[in-house]
XYZ file of N, CA and C in Angstrom:
633
model
N 5.119 -9.647 25.492
C 4.389 -10.716 24.863
C 5.050 -11.084 23.543
N 4.708 -12.245 23.041
C 5.201 -12.647 21.743
C 4.520 -11.797 20.667
N 5.272 -11.300 19.688
C 4.654 -10.501 18.630
C 3.572 -11.290 17.894
N 2.560 -10.573 17.433
C 1.478 -11.196 16.691
C 1.436 -10.588 15.292
N 0.707 -11.257 14.420
C 0.494 -10.796 13.053
C -1.004 -10.662 12.814
N -1.414 -9.557 12.218
C -2.806 -9.323 11.877
C -2.930 -9.164 10.373
N -4.087 -9.500 9.827
C -4.316 -9.327 8.402
C -5.622 -8.578 8.173
N -5.666 -7.840 7.063
C -6.892 -7.200 6.592
C -7.053 -7.588 5.131
N -8.015 -6.999 4.484
C -8.223 -7.335 3.082
C -7.016 -7.065 2.210
N -6.284 -5.970 2.509
C -5.158 -5.583 1.658
C -3.812 -5.621 2.347
N -3.814 -5.783 3.674
C -2.594 -5.541 4.436
C -2.202 -6.712 5.315
N -0.901 -6.766 5.602
C -0.338 -7.642 6.617
C 0.316 -6.748 7.654
N -0.063 -6.917 8.916
C 0.540 -6.185 10.017
C 1.392 -7.175 10.789
N 2.694 -6.982 10.723
C 3.635 -7.936 11.301
C 4.708 -7.192 12.076
N 5.500 -7.904 12.890
C 6.593 -7.232 13.599
C 7.650 -6.714 12.625
N 8.295 -5.629 12.999
C 9.451 -5.158 12.247
C 10.641 -6.079 12.499
N 11.531 -6.144 11.524
C 12.772 -6.881 11.668
C 13.902 -6.134 10.988
N 15.147 -6.569 11.188
C 16.299 -5.863 10.609
C 16.204 -5.663 9.104
N 15.553 -6.577 8.389
C 15.450 -6.455 6.938
C 14.605 -5.253 6.515
N 13.839 -4.697 7.445
C 12.997 -3.540 7.125
C 13.747 -2.217 7.218
N 14.981 -2.236 7.692
C 15.713 -0.987 7.919
C 15.812 -0.120 6.674
N 16.147 -0.652 5.485
C 16.235 0.229 4.313
C 14.914 0.934 3.990
N 13.797 0.208 4.085
C 12.503 0.816 3.769
C 12.124 1.863 4.801
N 12.402 1.610 6.083
C 12.102 2.594 7.124
C 12.973 3.834 6.941
N 14.246 3.621 6.641
C 15.143 4.755 6.431
C 14.661 5.615 5.271
N 14.279 4.969 4.166
C 13.800 5.716 3.011
C 12.528 6.486 3.341
N 11.611 5.860 4.064
C 10.350 6.515 4.402
C 10.577 7.750 5.256
N 11.498 7.667 6.184
C 11.692 8.752 7.143
C 12.551 9.889 6.602
N 12.919 9.824 5.315
C 13.542 10.983 4.675
C 12.483 12.012 4.279
N 11.229 11.609 4.271
C 10.130 12.526 3.996
C 10.062 13.554 5.121
N 10.193 14.839 4.850
C 10.207 15.835 5.927
C 8.917 15.902 6.719
N 7.800 15.397 6.180
C 6.541 15.426 6.935
C 6.593 14.522 8.149
N 7.384 13.439 8.084
C 7.391 12.501 9.211
C 8.077 13.106 10.431
N 9.307 13.631 10.328
C 9.851 14.306 11.521
C 9.088 15.565 11.906
N 8.399 16.184 10.954
C 7.611 17.374 11.305
C 6.492 17.025 12.273
N 5.838 15.899 12.078
C 4.660 15.568 12.870
C 4.894 14.453 13.877
N 6.058 13.828 13.859
C 6.308 12.718 14.775
C 7.550 12.992 15.603
N 7.921 12.018 16.404
C 9.107 12.173 17.253
C 10.323 11.450 16.703
N 10.304 11.018 15.437
C 11.496 10.366 14.887
C 12.623 11.388 14.797
N 13.879 10.942 14.912
C 15.000 11.876 14.831
C 15.046 12.588 13.478
N 15.601 13.790 13.501
C 15.791 14.551 12.263
C 17.154 15.239 12.334
N 18.052 14.946 11.389
C 17.892 14.025 10.262
C 17.815 12.570 10.723
N 17.200 11.734 9.888
C 17.001 10.324 10.210
C 18.012 9.498 9.427
N 18.989 8.933 10.156
C 20.069 8.191 9.526
C 19.787 6.709 9.402
N 20.630 6.038 8.651
C 20.491 4.596 8.480
C 20.618 3.887 9.831
N 21.503 4.413 10.701
C 21.666 3.792 12.018
C 20.399 3.929 12.865
N 19.639 4.997 12.672
C 18.367 5.150 13.386
C 17.393 4.062 12.952
N 17.323 3.813 11.653
C 16.427 2.774 11.152
C 16.862 1.393 11.622
N 18.162 1.152 11.630
C 18.656 -0.153 12.084
C 18.381 -0.357 13.567
N 18.528 0.691 14.359
C 18.264 0.590 15.788
C 16.774 0.355 16.040
N 15.925 1.050 15.281
C 14.487 0.891 15.462
C 14.030 -0.504 15.067
N 14.394 -0.960 13.877
C 13.899 -2.251 13.391
C 14.561 -3.430 14.077
N 15.827 -3.272 14.471
C 16.551 -4.401 15.046
C 16.524 -4.476 16.558
N 16.288 -3.337 17.213
C 16.365 -3.308 18.681
C 15.112 -2.735 19.323
N 14.762 -1.490 19.004
C 13.677 -0.803 19.718
C 12.332 -1.485 19.526
N 11.969 -1.774 18.289
C 10.660 -2.383 18.051
C 10.551 -3.773 18.681
N 11.544 -4.670 18.491
C 11.451 -5.974 19.160
C 11.440 -5.873 20.682
N 12.221 -4.947 21.245
C 12.236 -4.799 22.704
C 10.890 -4.319 23.223
N 10.196 -3.505 22.456
C 8.875 -3.051 22.884
C 7.913 -4.204 23.089
N 7.945 -5.169 22.174
C 7.102 -6.365 22.342
C 7.555 -7.182 23.546
N 8.853 -7.399 23.656
C 9.365 -8.245 24.732
C 9.100 -7.648 26.109
N 9.216 -6.314 26.211
C 9.068 -5.649 27.503
C 7.646 -5.173 27.780
N 6.732 -5.403 26.820
C 5.334 -4.954 26.968
C 5.250 -3.449 27.207
N 6.055 -2.699 26.444
C 6.011 -1.248 26.540
C 5.390 -0.612 25.295
N 5.669 -1.184 24.121
C 5.145 -0.673 22.857
C 4.985 -1.836 21.895
N 3.804 -1.993 21.341
C 3.571 -3.038 20.348
C 3.515 -2.360 18.983
N 4.544 -2.593 18.174
C 4.683 -1.903 16.897
C 4.566 -2.886 15.738
N 3.734 -2.518 14.775
C 3.528 -3.325 13.578
C 4.115 -2.618 12.358
N 4.770 -3.385 11.504
C 5.044 -2.936 10.148
C 3.786 -3.179 9.332
N 3.289 -2.144 8.689
C 2.099 -2.256 7.847
C 2.576 -2.445 6.414
N 2.393 -3.649 5.864
C 2.892 -3.949 4.531
C 1.744 -4.434 3.647
N 1.888 -4.217 2.354
C 0.875 -4.654 1.408
C 0.953 -6.170 1.244
N -0.184 -6.818 1.304
C -0.207 -8.264 1.081
C 0.219 -8.601 -0.340
N -0.047 -7.712 -1.268
C 0.345 -7.894 -2.653
C 1.691 -7.227 -2.877
N 2.761 -7.965 -2.715
C 4.096 -7.456 -2.985
C 4.949 -7.147 -1.777
N 4.346 -6.966 -0.596
C 5.121 -6.763 0.617
C 5.703 -5.381 0.802
N 5.248 -4.397 0.031
C 5.767 -3.031 0.166
C 5.367 -2.436 1.511
N 6.301 -1.737 2.156
C 6.004 -1.066 3.419
C 5.084 0.111 3.174
N 3.947 0.139 3.867
C 3.005 1.258 3.766
C 3.083 2.181 4.964
N 3.629 1.703 6.088
C 3.713 2.546 7.270
C 3.998 1.737 8.505
N 3.782 2.362 9.629
C 3.990 1.740 10.925
C 2.844 2.124 11.846
N 2.513 1.222 12.749
C 1.419 1.471 13.692
C 1.788 0.863 15.039
N 1.546 1.617 16.109
C 1.936 1.180 17.440
C 0.832 1.399 18.460
N 0.810 0.517 19.432
C 0.107 0.773 20.682
C 1.166 1.184 21.683
N 1.036 2.385 22.233
C 2.028 2.925 23.143
C 1.396 3.203 24.503
N 2.243 3.609 25.447
C 1.825 3.891 26.829
C 1.117 2.675 27.431
N 1.711 1.498 27.194
C 1.084 0.260 27.657
C 1.184 0.076 29.167
N 1.962 0.928 29.849
C 1.992 0.847 31.308
C 0.599 1.064 31.887
N -0.230 1.867 31.202
C -1.580 2.125 31.708
C -2.513 0.926 31.500
N -2.088 0.012 30.639
C -2.893 -1.188 30.417
C -2.853 -2.112 31.628
N -1.792 -1.988 32.415
C -1.625 -2.862 33.572
C -2.108 -2.215 34.869
N -2.953 -1.199 34.736
C -3.558 -0.534 35.881
C -5.069 -0.609 35.723
N -5.813 -0.171 36.728
C -7.278 -0.150 36.564
C -7.752 0.708 35.398
N -6.869 1.584 34.870
C -7.272 2.412 33.732
C -7.541 1.583 32.485
N -6.764 0.504 32.279
C -6.904 -0.373 31.112
C -6.897 0.449 29.822
N -5.911 1.330 29.692
C -5.845 2.227 28.550
C -4.552 2.012 27.770
N -4.555 2.452 26.523
C -3.365 2.520 25.688
C -3.585 3.641 24.689
N -2.566 3.913 23.888
C -2.653 4.995 22.909
C -2.213 4.459 21.551
N -2.866 4.920 20.501
C -2.557 4.480 19.147
C -1.717 5.534 18.435
N -0.645 5.083 17.779
C 0.206 5.978 17.008
C 0.543 5.358 15.663
N 0.852 6.204 14.658
C 1.121 5.674 13.326
C 1.808 6.714 12.457
N 2.482 6.219 11.431
C 2.917 7.079 10.327
C 2.759 6.310 9.030
N 2.698 7.058 7.920
C 2.430 6.470 6.621
C 3.510 6.873 5.629
N 3.985 5.927 4.849
C 4.947 6.219 3.789
C 4.301 7.174 2.781
N 5.041 8.192 2.386
C 4.477 9.240 1.536
C 3.801 8.673 0.287
N 4.437 7.720 -0.376
C 3.894 7.193 -1.631
C 2.630 6.367 -1.425
N 2.347 5.992 -0.177
C 1.188 5.137 0.103
C 0.034 5.910 0.732
N 0.150 7.228 0.852
C -0.924 8.020 1.448
C -2.085 8.190 0.483
N -3.250 8.437 1.039
C -4.425 8.654 0.221
C -5.075 7.390 -0.288
N -4.639 6.231 0.191
C -5.173 4.951 -0.276
C -5.971 4.217 0.800
N -6.044 4.802 2.004
C -6.814 4.194 3.075
C -6.101 3.107 3.839
N -4.804 2.905 3.593
C -4.104 1.807 4.252
C -4.000 2.006 5.762
N -3.696 3.219 6.200
C -3.486 3.432 7.627
C -4.786 3.288 8.403
N -5.883 3.787 7.847
C -7.176 3.608 8.506
C -7.560 2.126 8.559
N -7.270 1.406 7.498
C -7.562 -0.031 7.463
C -6.765 -0.765 8.541
N -5.485 -0.423 8.649
C -4.656 -1.031 9.682
C -5.135 -0.646 11.078
N -5.522 0.620 11.250
C -5.963 1.076 12.564
C -7.191 0.310 13.026
N -8.126 0.063 12.133
C -9.323 -0.661 12.529
C -8.987 -2.079 12.986
N -8.007 -2.708 12.339
C -7.601 -4.046 12.765
C -6.937 -4.015 14.134
N -6.072 -3.029 14.362
C -5.332 -2.966 15.623
C -6.260 -2.633 16.790
N -7.205 -1.717 16.584
C -8.074 -1.363 17.716
C -8.984 -2.544 18.084
N -9.459 -3.284 17.107
C -10.269 -4.466 17.435
C -9.442 -5.497 18.197
N -8.205 -5.690 17.767
C -7.317 -6.629 18.463
C -7.065 -6.153 19.897
N -6.851 -4.839 20.074
C -6.576 -4.311 21.410
C -7.758 -4.526 22.346
N -8.962 -4.268 21.858
C -10.145 -4.448 22.700
C -10.417 -5.925 22.971
N -10.295 -6.734 21.943
C -10.701 -8.128 22.049
C -9.664 -8.987 22.782
N -8.381 -8.810 22.443
C -7.357 -9.725 22.940
C -6.530 -9.165 24.096
N -6.411 -7.854 24.184
C -5.599 -7.255 25.240
C -6.428 -6.747 26.407
N -7.727 -6.682 26.242
C -8.565 -6.181 27.328
C -8.521 -4.687 27.505
N -8.106 -3.950 26.466
C -8.116 -2.488 26.544
C -9.562 -2.010 26.681
N -9.771 -1.031 27.544
C -11.112 -0.477 27.762
C -11.257 0.943 27.225
N -10.148 1.579 26.924
C -10.173 2.926 26.341
C -8.885 3.120 25.559
N -9.010 3.557 24.303
C -7.864 3.918 23.492
C -7.850 5.424 23.294
N -6.660 5.998 23.339
C -6.517 7.423 23.090
C -5.730 7.657 21.811
N -5.950 8.808 21.226
C -5.200 9.305 20.068
C -4.834 10.748 20.362
N -3.595 11.118 20.056
C -3.174 12.498 20.222
C -2.372 12.917 19.002
N -2.523 14.169 18.621
C -1.749 14.726 17.519
C -1.620 16.226 17.715
N -0.537 16.776 17.220
C -0.397 18.226 17.284
C -1.579 18.883 16.580
N -2.142 19.891 17.186
C -3.269 20.603 16.594
C -2.916 21.053 15.182
N -3.804 20.781 14.255
C -3.563 21.105 12.858
C -3.188 19.918 12.007
N -2.906 18.775 12.628
C -2.547 17.579 11.862
C -3.829 16.913 11.358
N -4.376 17.473 10.302
C -5.657 17.013 9.778
C -5.565 15.597 9.216
N -4.407 15.227 8.672
C -4.255 13.885 8.136
C -4.358 12.825 9.205
N -3.707 13.059 10.338
C -3.796 12.105 11.437
C -5.226 12.011 11.952
N -5.893 13.163 12.038
C -7.270 13.142 12.520
C -8.184 12.404 11.551
N -7.933 12.521 10.249
C -8.750 11.808 9.273
C -8.663 10.297 9.487
N -7.461 9.808 9.773
C -7.296 8.378 10.045
C -8.007 7.996 11.331
N -7.793 8.768 12.394
C -8.418 8.460 13.676
C -9.938 8.463 13.562
N -10.464 9.451 12.866
C -11.910 9.531 12.696
C -12.436 8.319 11.920
N -11.712 7.908 10.886
C -12.133 6.751 10.099
C -12.096 5.471 10.924
N -11.222 5.428 11.936
C -11.139 4.254 12.807
C -12.181 4.286 13.920
N -12.910 5.400 14.058
C -13.978 5.490 15.047
C -13.707 6.398 16.221
N -12.519 7.014 16.274
C -12.200 7.888 17.403
C -13.092 9.122 17.403
N -13.361 9.626 18.598
C -14.088 10.867 18.776
C -13.138 11.901 19.370
N -13.049 13.049 18.735
C -12.159 14.075 19.255
C -12.798 14.730 20.463
N -12.032 14.792 21.548
C -12.567 15.272 22.821
C -12.205 16.709 23.117
N -11.148 17.206 22.499
C -10.786 18.581 22.777
C -9.326 18.865 22.476
N -8.832 19.962 23.045
C -7.471 20.431 22.811
C -6.742 20.564 24.141
N -5.555 19.991 24.213
C -4.686 20.141 25.376
C -3.752 21.313 25.085
N -3.941 22.399 25.750
C -3.216 23.619 25.432
C -1.755 23.518 25.835
N -0.882 23.872 24.876
C 0.561 23.973 25.114
C 1.133 22.700 25.729
N 0.608 21.546 25.365
C 1.076 20.282 25.948
C 2.402 19.827 25.346
N 2.589 20.078 24.058
C 3.750 19.567 23.344
C 4.804 20.656 23.193
N 6.058 20.297 23.450
C 7.167 21.216 23.192
C 7.921 20.695 21.973
N 7.951 21.486 20.920
C 8.661 21.105 19.698
C 9.451 22.310 19.215
N 10.756 22.098 19.042
C 11.598 23.201 18.610
C 11.620 24.348 19.597
N 11.466 24.039 20.872
C 11.471 25.070 21.894
C 10.181 25.856 21.997
N 9.169 25.451 21.242
C 7.887 26.145 21.239
C 6.800 25.214 21.764
N 5.983 25.719 22.660
C 4.861 24.931 23.163
C 3.717 24.977 22.147
N 3.149 23.796 21.886
C 2.113 23.672 20.871
C 0.906 22.940 21.451
N -0.253 23.276 20.934
C -1.478 22.602 21.353
C -1.544 21.205 20.757
N -2.273 20.326 21.436
C -2.431 18.937 21.005
C -3.913 18.584 21.003
N -4.347 17.945 19.926
C -5.694 17.389 19.883
C -5.698 16.035 20.563
N -6.793 15.701 21.231
C -6.919 14.400 21.873
C -8.280 13.801 21.525
N -8.281 12.505 21.320
C -9.517 11.787 21.047
C -9.492 10.436 21.734
N -10.626 9.780 21.730
C -10.717 8.478 22.392
C -11.609 7.544 21.595
N -11.442 6.260 21.880
C -12.254 5.218 21.276
C -12.564 4.182 22.353
N -13.835 3.837 22.485
C -14.286 2.832 23.432
C -14.799 1.614 22.663
N -14.802 0.438 23.290
C -15.336 -0.741 22.589
C -16.756 -0.521 22.079
N -17.558 0.221 22.830
C -18.950 0.442 22.436
C -19.077 1.349 21.212
N -17.984 2.040 20.822
C -18.024 2.911 19.648
C -17.920 2.138 18.342
N -17.422 0.897 18.413
C -17.189 0.131 17.198
C -18.486 -0.489 16.688
N -18.640 -0.560 15.381
C -19.780 -1.298 14.841
C -19.579 -2.785 15.083
N -20.637 -3.585 15.013
C -20.479 -5.028 15.192
C -19.466 -5.586 14.204
N -18.662 -6.534 14.673
C -17.671 -7.153 13.802
C -18.387 -7.989 12.748
N -17.949 -7.917 11.487
C -18.620 -8.674 10.430
C -18.673 -10.159 10.737
N -19.790 -10.800 10.414
C -19.942 -12.234 10.650
C -18.854 -12.992 9.920
N -18.238 -13.921 10.635
C -17.205 -14.749 10.039
C -15.826 -14.154 10.075
N -15.688 -12.906 10.565
C -14.358 -12.301 10.639
C -13.540 -13.014 11.695
N -12.283 -13.268 11.390
C -11.410 -13.978 12.321
C -10.663 -12.993 13.182
N -9.971 -13.526 14.203
C -9.212 -12.666 15.103
C -8.092 -11.953 14.385
N -7.677 -12.465 13.230
C -6.573 -11.838 12.523
C -7.000 -11.005 11.346
N -8.296 -10.738 11.182
C -8.738 -10.017 9.998
C -9.725 -8.930 10.365
N -9.748 -7.892 9.553
C -10.729 -6.823 9.702
C -11.485 -6.718 8.392
N -12.568 -7.459 8.287
C -13.301 -7.521 7.026
C -14.001 -6.217 6.708
N -14.092 -5.319 7.681
C -14.804 -4.073 7.443
C -13.918 -2.944 6.976
N -12.667 -3.228 6.611
C -11.755 -2.165 6.227
C -12.215 -1.495 4.951
N -12.192 -0.161 4.949
C -12.604 0.589 3.773
C -11.678 1.752 3.550
N -11.939 2.565 2.539
C -11.017 3.632 2.183
C -11.085 4.817 3.121
N -9.968 5.458 3.307
C -9.870 6.723 4.027
C -8.605 7.396 3.536
N -8.403 8.657 3.900
C -7.239 9.389 3.418
C -6.354 9.751 4.593
N -5.032 9.611 4.395
C -4.100 9.937 5.462
C -2.906 10.689 4.876
N -3.094 11.978 4.510
C -2.023 12.700 3.844
C -0.822 13.008 4.722
N -0.964 12.984 6.030
C 0.180 13.236 6.903
C 0.180 12.218 8.031
N 1.354 11.982 8.647
C 1.435 10.956 9.687
C 1.036 11.455 11.064
N 1.172 10.570 12.029
C 0.724 10.806 13.392
C 1.807 11.495 14.223
N 1.423 12.068 15.332
C 2.358 12.826 16.161
C 3.359 11.975 16.929
N 3.007 11.352 18.102
C 4.075 10.716 18.885
C 4.332 9.303 18.405
N 5.496 9.051 17.857
C 5.844 7.714 17.398
C 7.308 7.455 17.741
N 7.631 6.310 18.329
C 9.008 6.041 18.726
C 9.901 5.744 17.539
N 10.849 6.585 17.287
C 11.738 6.373 16.150
C 12.970 5.599 16.525
């Protein structure tokens, strides 16, 4: 599909482009991001250029991953990235997708990722026809769970030894969000805005994210 842009009170969620490569490269030097996500480690400039110039745009074009750059409306600073992944399940009777994200270290603790998540999940339910969203993170990733919880997800349990990282099998938390879990959309809110965005804390990023 053609990439879309979403707005919230403080944020602009737009497609990544080649000009974002320096900011993505700088963000992914934070050791917490490769620790909790699937981005390469070490993360080189060529990785950022490939992601912003090729992988992210191809995800939109091929309907495999819809990835947003989360930037501040005031100044355009990159705050993080947010994706809808596993979109193959959206084209089946399951009508499902999965939400993934990471946050720039300097922008954590300000509620930006939760604000962006609320906008993306409403868009997914309203415009894409998603009937169930999932969230997964390595067990112990309290920061990712804080964001998911603030967006309305309910944690369903633990998938034992599901993830292999560094040759070690690790447990994974899983949660879900249904359209009926969301509060009513604020009166007058447009398709591109989430007027109900509020503060939350996201000290660490999300687990599976395409780097």
